[in-house]
mmCIF file of C-alpha atoms in Angstrom:
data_model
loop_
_atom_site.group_PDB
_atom_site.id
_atom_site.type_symbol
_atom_site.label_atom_id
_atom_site.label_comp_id
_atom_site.label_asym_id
_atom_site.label_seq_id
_atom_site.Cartn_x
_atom_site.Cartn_y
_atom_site.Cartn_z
ATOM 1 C CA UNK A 1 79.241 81.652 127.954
ATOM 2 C CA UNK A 2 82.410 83.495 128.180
ATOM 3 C CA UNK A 3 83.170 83.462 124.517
ATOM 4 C CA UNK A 4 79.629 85.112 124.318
ATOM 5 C CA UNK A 5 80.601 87.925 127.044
ATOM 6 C CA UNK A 6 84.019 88.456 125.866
ATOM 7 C CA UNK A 7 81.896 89.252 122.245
ATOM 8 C CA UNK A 8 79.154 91.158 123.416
ATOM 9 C CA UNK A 9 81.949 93.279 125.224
ATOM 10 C CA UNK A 10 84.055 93.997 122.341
ATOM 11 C CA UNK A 11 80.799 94.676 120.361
ATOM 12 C CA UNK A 12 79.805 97.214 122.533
ATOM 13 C CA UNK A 13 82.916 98.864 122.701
ATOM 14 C CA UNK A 14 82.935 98.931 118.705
ATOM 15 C CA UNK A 15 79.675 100.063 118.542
ATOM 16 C CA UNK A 16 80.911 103.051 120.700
ATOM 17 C CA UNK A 17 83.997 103.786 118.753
ATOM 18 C CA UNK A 18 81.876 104.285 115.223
ATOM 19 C CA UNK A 19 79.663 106.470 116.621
ATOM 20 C CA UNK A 20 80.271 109.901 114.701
ATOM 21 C CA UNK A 21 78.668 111.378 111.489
ATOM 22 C CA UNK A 22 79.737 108.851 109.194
ATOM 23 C CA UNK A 23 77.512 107.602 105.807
ATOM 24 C CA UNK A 24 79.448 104.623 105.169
ATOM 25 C CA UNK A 25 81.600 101.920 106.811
ATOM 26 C CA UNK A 26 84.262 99.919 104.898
ATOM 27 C CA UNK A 27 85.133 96.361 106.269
ATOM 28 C CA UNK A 28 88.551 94.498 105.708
ATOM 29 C CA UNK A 29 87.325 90.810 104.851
ATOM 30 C CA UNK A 30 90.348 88.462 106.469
ATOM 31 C CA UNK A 31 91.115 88.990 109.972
ATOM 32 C CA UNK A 32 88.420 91.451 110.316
ATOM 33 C CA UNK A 33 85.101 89.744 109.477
ATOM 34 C CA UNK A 34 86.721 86.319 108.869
ATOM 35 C CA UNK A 35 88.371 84.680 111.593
ATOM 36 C CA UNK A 36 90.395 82.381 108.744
ATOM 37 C CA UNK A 37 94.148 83.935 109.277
ATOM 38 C CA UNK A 38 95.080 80.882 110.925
ATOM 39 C CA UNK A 39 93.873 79.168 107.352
ATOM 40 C CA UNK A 40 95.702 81.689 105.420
ATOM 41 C CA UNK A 41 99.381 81.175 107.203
ATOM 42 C CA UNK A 42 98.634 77.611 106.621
ATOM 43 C CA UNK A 43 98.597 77.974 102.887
ATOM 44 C CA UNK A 44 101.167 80.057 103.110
ATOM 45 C CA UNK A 45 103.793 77.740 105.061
ATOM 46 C CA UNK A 46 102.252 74.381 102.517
ATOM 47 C CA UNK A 47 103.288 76.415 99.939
ATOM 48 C CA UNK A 48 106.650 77.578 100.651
ATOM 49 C CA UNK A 49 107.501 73.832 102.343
ATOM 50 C CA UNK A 50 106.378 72.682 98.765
ATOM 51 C CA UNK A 51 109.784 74.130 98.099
ATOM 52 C CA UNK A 52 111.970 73.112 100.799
ATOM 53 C CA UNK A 53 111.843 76.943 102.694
ATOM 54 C CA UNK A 54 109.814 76.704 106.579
ATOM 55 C CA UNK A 55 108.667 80.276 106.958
ATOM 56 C CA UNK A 56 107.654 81.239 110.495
ATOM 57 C CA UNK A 57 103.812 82.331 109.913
ATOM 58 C CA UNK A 58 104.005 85.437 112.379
ATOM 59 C CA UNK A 59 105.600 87.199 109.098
ATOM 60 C CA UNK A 60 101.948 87.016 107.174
ATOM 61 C CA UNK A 61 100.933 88.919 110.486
ATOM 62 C CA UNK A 62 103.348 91.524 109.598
ATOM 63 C CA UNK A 63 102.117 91.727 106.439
ATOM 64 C CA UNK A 64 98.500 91.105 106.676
ATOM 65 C CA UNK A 65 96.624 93.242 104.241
ATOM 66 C CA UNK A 66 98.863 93.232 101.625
ATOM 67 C CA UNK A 67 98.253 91.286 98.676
ATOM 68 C CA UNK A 68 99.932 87.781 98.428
ATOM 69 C CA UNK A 69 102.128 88.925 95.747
ATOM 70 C CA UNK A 70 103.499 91.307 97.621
ATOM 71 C CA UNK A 71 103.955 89.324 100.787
ATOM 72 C CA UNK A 72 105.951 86.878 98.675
ATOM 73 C CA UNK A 73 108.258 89.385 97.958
ATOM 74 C CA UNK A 74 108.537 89.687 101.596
ATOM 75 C CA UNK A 75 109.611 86.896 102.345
ATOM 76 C CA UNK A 76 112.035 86.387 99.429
ATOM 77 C CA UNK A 77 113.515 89.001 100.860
ATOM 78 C CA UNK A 78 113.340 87.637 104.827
ATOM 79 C CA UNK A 79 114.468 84.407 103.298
ATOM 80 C CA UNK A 80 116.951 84.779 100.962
ATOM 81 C CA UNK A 81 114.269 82.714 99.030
ATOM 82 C CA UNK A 82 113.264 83.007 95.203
ATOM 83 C CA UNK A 83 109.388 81.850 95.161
ATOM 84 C CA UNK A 84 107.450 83.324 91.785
ATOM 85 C CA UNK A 85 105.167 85.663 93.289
ATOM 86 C CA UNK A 86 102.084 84.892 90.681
ATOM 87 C CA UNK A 87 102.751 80.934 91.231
ATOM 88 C CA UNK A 88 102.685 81.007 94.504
ATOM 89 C CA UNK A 89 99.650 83.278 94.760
ATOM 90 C CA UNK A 90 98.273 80.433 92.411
ATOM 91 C CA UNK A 91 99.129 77.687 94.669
ATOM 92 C CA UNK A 92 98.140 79.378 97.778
ATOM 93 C CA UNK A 93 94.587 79.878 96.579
ATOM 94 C CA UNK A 94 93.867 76.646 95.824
ATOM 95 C CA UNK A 95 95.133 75.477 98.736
ATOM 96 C CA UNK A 96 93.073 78.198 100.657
ATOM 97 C CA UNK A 97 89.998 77.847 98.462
ATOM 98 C CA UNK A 98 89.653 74.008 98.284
ATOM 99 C CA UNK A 99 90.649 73.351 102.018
ATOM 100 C CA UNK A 100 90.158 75.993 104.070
ATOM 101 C CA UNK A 101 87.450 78.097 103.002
ATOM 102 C CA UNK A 102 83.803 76.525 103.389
ATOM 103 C CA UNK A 103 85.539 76.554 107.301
ATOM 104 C CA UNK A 104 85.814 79.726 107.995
ATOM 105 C CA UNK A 105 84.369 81.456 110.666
ATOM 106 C CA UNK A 106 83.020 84.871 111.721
ATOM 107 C CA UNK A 107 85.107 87.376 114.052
ATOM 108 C CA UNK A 108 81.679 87.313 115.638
ATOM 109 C CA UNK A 109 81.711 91.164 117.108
ATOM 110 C CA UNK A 110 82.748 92.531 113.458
ATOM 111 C CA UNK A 111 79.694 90.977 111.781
ATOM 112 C CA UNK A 112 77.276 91.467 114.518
ATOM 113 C CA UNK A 113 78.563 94.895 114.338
ATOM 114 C CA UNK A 114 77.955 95.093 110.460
ATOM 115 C CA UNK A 115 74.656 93.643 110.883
ATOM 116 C CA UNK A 116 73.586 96.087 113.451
ATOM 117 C CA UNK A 117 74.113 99.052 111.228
ATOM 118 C CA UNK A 118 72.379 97.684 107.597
ATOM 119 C CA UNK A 119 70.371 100.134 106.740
ATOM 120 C CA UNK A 120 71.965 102.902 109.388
ATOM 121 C CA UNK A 121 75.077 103.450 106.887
ATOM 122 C CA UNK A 122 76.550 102.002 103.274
ATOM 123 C CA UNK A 123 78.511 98.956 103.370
ATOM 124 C CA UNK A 124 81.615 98.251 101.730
ATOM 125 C CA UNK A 125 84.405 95.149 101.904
ATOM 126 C CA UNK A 126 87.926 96.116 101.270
ATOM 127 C CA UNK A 127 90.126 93.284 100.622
ATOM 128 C CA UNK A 128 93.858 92.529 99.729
ATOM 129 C CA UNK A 129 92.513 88.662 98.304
ATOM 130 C CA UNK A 130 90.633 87.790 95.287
ATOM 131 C CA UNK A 131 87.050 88.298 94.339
ATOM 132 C CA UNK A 132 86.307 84.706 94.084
ATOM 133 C CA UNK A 133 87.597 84.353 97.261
ATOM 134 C CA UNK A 134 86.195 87.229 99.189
ATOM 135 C CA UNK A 135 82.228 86.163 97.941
ATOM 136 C CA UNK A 136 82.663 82.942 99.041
ATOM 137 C CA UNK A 137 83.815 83.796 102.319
ATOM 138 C CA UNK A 138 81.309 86.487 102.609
ATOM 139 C CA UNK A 139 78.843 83.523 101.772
ATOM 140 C CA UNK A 140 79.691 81.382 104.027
ATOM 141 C CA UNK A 141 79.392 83.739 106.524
ATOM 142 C CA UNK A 142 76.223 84.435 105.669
ATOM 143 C CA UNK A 143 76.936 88.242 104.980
ATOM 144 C CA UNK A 144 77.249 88.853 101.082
ATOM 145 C CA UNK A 145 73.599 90.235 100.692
ATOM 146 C CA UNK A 146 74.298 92.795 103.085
ATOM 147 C CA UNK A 147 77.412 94.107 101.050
ATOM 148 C CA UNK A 148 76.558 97.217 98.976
ATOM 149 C CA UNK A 149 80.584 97.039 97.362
ATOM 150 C CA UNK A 150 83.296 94.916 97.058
ATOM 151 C CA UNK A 151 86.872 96.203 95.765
ATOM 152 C CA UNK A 152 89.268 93.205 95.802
ATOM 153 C CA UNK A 153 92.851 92.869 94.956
ATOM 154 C CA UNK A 154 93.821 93.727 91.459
ATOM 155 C CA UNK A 155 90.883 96.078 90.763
ATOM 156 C CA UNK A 156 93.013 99.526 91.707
ATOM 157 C CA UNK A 157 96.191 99.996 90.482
ATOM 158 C CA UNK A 158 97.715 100.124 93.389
ATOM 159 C CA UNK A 159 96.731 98.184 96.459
ATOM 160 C CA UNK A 160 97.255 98.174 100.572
ATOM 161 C CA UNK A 161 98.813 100.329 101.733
ATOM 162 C CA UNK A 162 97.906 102.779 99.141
ATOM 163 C CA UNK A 163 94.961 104.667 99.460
ATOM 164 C CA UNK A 164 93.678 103.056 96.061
ATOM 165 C CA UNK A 165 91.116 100.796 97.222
ATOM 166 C CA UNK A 166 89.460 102.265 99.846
ATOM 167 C CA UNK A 167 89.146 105.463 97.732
ATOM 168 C CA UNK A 168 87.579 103.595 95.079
ATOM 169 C CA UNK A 169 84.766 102.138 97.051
ATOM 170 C CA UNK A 170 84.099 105.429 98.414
ATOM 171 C CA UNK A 171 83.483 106.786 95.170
ATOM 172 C CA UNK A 172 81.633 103.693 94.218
ATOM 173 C CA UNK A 173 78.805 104.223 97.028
ATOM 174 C CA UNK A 174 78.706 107.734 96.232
ATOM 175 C CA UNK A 175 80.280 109.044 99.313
ATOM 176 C CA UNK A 176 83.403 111.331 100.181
ATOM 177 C CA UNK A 177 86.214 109.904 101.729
ATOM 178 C CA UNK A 178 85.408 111.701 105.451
ATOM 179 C CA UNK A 179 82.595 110.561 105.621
ATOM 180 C CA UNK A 180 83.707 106.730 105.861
ATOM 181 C CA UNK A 181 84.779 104.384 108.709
ATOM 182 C CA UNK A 182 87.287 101.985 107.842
ATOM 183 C CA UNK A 183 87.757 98.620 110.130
ATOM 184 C CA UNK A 184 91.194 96.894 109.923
ATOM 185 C CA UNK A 185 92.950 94.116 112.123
ATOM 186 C CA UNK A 186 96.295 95.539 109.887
ATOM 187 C CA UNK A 187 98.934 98.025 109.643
ATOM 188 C CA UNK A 188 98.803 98.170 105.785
ATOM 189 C CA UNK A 189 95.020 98.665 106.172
ATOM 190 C CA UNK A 190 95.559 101.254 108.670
ATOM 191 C CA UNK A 191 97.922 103.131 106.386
ATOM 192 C CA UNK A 192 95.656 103.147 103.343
ATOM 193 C CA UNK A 193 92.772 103.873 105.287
ATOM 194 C CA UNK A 194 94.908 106.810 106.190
ATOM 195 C CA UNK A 195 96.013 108.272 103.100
ATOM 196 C CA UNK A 196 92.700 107.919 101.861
ATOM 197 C CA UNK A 197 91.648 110.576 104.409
ATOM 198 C CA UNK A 198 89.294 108.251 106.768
ATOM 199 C CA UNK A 199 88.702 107.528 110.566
ATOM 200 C CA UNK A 200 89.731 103.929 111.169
ATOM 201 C CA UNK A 201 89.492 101.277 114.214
ATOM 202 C CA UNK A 202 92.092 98.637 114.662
ATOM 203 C CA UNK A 203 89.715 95.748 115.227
ATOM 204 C CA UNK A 204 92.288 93.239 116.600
ATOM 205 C CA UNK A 205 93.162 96.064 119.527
ATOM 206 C CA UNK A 206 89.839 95.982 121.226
ATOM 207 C CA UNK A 207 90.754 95.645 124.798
#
């Protein structure tokens, strides 16, 4: 009961914040409509234990939007350590796609949200993981239908936090960059979102 309040609260209140004369909204997939970054540090500290390194999982909040490549490099850096960013992108996934994944659950108020406006605006996901990955999350959540374009990591040339991805899904509905919303529980969302010149709402800072 208070789960559903606390939901139907922060729906409202997001509901609010998109009103405006906007033709499409863009969704981050992990952390935004998937409540799986729990899931996601996981891999991450398997992975880098694999190896004898114990990363502290707050740094893949730091990150979060960034591709795994590039949060690698992060933490070779924070760590002193000297993983292979492709091999342990490689690892990661199929610890995240083969353990975690058919679990994942909906950040309930994002999806309601998306389902509220089908129809209303165009819908886009904008994600820092992997094709494969997104759809099936998207699936499981019962959502991928509703999805008018998907840009996923390596399909830009540059990623989050460039403006790259988000520019190229406005293009691909047809749109111009103004005229989309972009949802984010990130700062490297945020800052692509940004320099692509749209309005943006920091999901994770609902009050």
């Amino acid at each position: 009961m208070v789960e559903n309040i606390a939901n139907n609260r922060k729906l409202k209140q997001l509901t609010e914040l998109s009103q405006g004369n906007y033709k499409a909204f863009l969704y981050d997939c992990d952390g935004t409509l998937a409540d799986n970054m729990m899931a996601h540090k996981e891999s991450y500290v398997q992975v880098a234990l694999g190896s004898g390194v114990e990363i502290d999982p707050l740094i893949i909040d730091e990150f979060a939007g960034l591709p795994v490549q590039a949060v690698v490099e992060r933490i070779n850096q924070r760590y002193e350590s000297s993983f292979d960013p492709l091999t342990f992108e490689q690892e990661k996934y199929a610890i995240f796609y083969n353990d975690y994944i058919e679990h994942t659950k909906p950040v309930q108020y994002v999806v309601d949200h998306l389902l509220a406006h089908e129809g209303l605006v165009k819908i886009a996901v904008v994600s820092g993981g992997s094709r494969e990955a997104v759809i099936k999350t998207l699936n499981v959540l019962g959502i991928s239908a509703k999805v008018e374009v998907l840009v996923c990591a390596g399909e830009t040339e540059h990623g989050k936090p460039y403006p790259d991805p988000f520019l190229k899904a406005a293009e691909l509905l047809g749109v111009e960059p103004h005229e989309c919303l972009v949802f984010e529980d990130g700062n490297p969302g945020v800052v692509s979102a940004e320099a692509a010149g749209m309005d943006w709402i920091r999901i994770d800072k609902l009050l």
